[in-house]
GROMACS .gro file of C-alpha atoms in nm:
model
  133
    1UNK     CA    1   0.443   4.328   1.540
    2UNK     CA    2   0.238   4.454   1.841
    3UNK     CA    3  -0.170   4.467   1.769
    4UNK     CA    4  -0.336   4.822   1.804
    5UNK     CA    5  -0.440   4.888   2.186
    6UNK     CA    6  -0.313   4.585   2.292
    7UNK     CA    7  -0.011   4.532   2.477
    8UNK     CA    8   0.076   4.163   2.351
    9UNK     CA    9   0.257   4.079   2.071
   10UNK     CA   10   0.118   3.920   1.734
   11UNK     CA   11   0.478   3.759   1.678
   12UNK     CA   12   0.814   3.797   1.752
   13UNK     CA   13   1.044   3.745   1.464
   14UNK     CA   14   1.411   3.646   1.482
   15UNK     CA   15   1.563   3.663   1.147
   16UNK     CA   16   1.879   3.443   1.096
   17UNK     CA   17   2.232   3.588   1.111
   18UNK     CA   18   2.254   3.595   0.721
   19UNK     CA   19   1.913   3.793   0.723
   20UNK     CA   20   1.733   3.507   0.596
   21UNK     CA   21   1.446   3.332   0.745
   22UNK     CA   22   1.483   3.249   1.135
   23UNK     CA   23   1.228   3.123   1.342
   24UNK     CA   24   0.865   3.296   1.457
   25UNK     CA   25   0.673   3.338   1.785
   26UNK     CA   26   0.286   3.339   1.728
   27UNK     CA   27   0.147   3.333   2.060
   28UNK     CA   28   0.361   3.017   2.238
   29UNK     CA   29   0.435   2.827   1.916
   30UNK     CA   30   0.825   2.902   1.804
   31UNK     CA   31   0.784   2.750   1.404
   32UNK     CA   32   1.059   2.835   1.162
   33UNK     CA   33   0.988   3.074   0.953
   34UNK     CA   34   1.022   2.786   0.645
   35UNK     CA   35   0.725   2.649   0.734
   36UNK     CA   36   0.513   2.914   0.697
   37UNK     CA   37   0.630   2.968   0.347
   38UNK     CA   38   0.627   2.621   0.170
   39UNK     CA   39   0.677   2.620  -0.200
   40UNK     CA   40   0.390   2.523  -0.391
   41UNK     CA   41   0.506   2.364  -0.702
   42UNK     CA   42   0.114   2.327  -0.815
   43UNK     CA   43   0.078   2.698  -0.864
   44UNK     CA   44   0.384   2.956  -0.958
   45UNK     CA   45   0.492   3.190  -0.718
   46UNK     CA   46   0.237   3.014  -0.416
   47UNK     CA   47   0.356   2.930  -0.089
   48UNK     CA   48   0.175   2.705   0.161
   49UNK     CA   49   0.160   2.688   0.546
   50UNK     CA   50  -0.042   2.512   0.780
   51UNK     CA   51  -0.310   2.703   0.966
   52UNK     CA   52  -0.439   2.716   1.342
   53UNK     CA   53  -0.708   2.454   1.255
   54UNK     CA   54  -0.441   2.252   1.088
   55UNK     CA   55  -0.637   2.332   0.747
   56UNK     CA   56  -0.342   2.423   0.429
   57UNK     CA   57  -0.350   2.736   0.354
   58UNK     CA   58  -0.180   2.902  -0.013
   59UNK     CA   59  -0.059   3.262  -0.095
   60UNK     CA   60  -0.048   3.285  -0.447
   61UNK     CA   61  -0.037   3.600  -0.723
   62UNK     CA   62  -0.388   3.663  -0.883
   63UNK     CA   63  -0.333   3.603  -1.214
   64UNK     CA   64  -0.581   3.899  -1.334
   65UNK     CA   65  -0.419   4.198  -1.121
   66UNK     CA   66  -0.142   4.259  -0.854
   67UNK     CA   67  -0.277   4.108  -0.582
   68UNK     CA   68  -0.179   3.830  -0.354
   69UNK     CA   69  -0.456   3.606  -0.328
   70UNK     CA   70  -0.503   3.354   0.042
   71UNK     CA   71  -0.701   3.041  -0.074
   72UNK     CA   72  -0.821   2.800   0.177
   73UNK     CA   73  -0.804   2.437   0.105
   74UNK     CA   74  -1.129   2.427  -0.082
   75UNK     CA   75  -0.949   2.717  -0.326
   76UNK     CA   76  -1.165   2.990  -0.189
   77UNK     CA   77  -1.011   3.298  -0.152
   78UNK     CA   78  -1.059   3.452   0.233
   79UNK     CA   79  -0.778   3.720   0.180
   80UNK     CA   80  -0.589   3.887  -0.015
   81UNK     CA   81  -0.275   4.152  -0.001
   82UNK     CA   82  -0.331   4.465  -0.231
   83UNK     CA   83   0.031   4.669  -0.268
   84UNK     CA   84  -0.034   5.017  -0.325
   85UNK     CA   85   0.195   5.316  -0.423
   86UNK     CA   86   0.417   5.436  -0.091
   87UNK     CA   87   0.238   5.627   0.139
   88UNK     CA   88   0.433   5.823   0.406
   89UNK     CA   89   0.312   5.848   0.741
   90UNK     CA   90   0.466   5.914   1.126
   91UNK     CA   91   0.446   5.559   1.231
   92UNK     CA   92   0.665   5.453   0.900
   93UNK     CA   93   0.563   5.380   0.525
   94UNK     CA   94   0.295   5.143   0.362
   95UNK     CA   95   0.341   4.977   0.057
   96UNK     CA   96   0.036   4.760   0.044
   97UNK     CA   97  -0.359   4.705   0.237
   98UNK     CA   98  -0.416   4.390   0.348
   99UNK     CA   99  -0.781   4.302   0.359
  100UNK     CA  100  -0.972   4.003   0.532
  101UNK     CA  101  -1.305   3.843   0.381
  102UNK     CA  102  -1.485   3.762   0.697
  103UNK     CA  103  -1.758   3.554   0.529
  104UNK     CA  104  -1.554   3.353   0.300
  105UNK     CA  105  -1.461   3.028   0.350
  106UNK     CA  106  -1.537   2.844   0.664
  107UNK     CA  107  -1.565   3.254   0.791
  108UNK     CA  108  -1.252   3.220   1.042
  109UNK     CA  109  -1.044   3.411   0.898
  110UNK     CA  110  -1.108   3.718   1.177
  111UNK     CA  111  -1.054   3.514   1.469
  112UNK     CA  112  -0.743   3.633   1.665
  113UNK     CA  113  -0.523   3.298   1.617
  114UNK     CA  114  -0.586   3.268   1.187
  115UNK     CA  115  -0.604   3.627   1.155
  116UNK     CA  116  -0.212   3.640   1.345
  117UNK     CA  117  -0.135   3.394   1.108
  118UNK     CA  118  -0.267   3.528   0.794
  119UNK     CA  119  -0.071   3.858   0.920
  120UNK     CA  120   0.245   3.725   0.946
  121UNK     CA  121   0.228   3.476   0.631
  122UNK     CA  122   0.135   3.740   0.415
  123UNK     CA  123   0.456   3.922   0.561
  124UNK     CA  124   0.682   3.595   0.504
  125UNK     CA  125   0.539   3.581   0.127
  126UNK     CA  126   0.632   3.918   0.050
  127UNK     CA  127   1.007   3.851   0.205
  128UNK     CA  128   1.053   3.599   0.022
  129UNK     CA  129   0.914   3.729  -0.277
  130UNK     CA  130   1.164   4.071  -0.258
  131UNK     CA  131   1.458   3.859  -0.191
  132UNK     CA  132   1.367   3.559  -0.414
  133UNK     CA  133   1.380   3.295  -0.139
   0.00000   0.00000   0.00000
């Protein structure tokens, strides 16, 4: 995943030889992909990872439409992931917007090391949410 203009990566995954989760570069931390994705067994269908700021973080399905909901610790919701019908264009399909709430929360959610994260976590959830990991 390489950001727009830029020539440096966002991450680097390396899925394992089964096609399951591997491990992930953000930046210089190598994490396996597992972390980023902790069940939640509080909340079906949530997963759990730690942020930059070491805050927890939790994807979880909104439970009044389709959308993947990002909760900080204090249950406010900074992001969410909005899947959309296929759209076609040169650079490959989208399924899905993901959209950042700059003000909510602690309002960190658009620096460059959480908003990596909150990239590639919301990513990881939908993985595992296709292939029932």
């Amino acid at each position: 995943m390489i950001r727009p203009n830029k020539e440096d990566r966002v991450a680097k995954f390396e899925w394992s030889s089964s096609g399951g989760l591997g491990r992930i570069t953000i930046g210089k931390n190598i994490v396996p992909m597992a972390d980023l994705v902790r069940v939640d067994s509080s909340v079906q269908g949530a997963r759990v990872f730690n942020g930059p700021d070491g805050s927890t973080y939790r994807w979880r399905p909104s439970t009044t439409n389709t959308d993947i909901l990002l909760q900080d610790s204090n249950g406010d919701v900074i992001a969410f992931f909005r899947p959309t019908k296929r759209t076609r264009y040169q650079i490959g399909d989208v399924y899905g917007e993901l959209h950042f709430l700059r003000n909510a929360g602690a309002g960190t959610v658009m620096h460059p090391p959480m908003m990596d994260t909150v990239t590639v976590t919301a990513m990881l959830y939908r993985f595992c949410a296709a292939w029932n990991l």
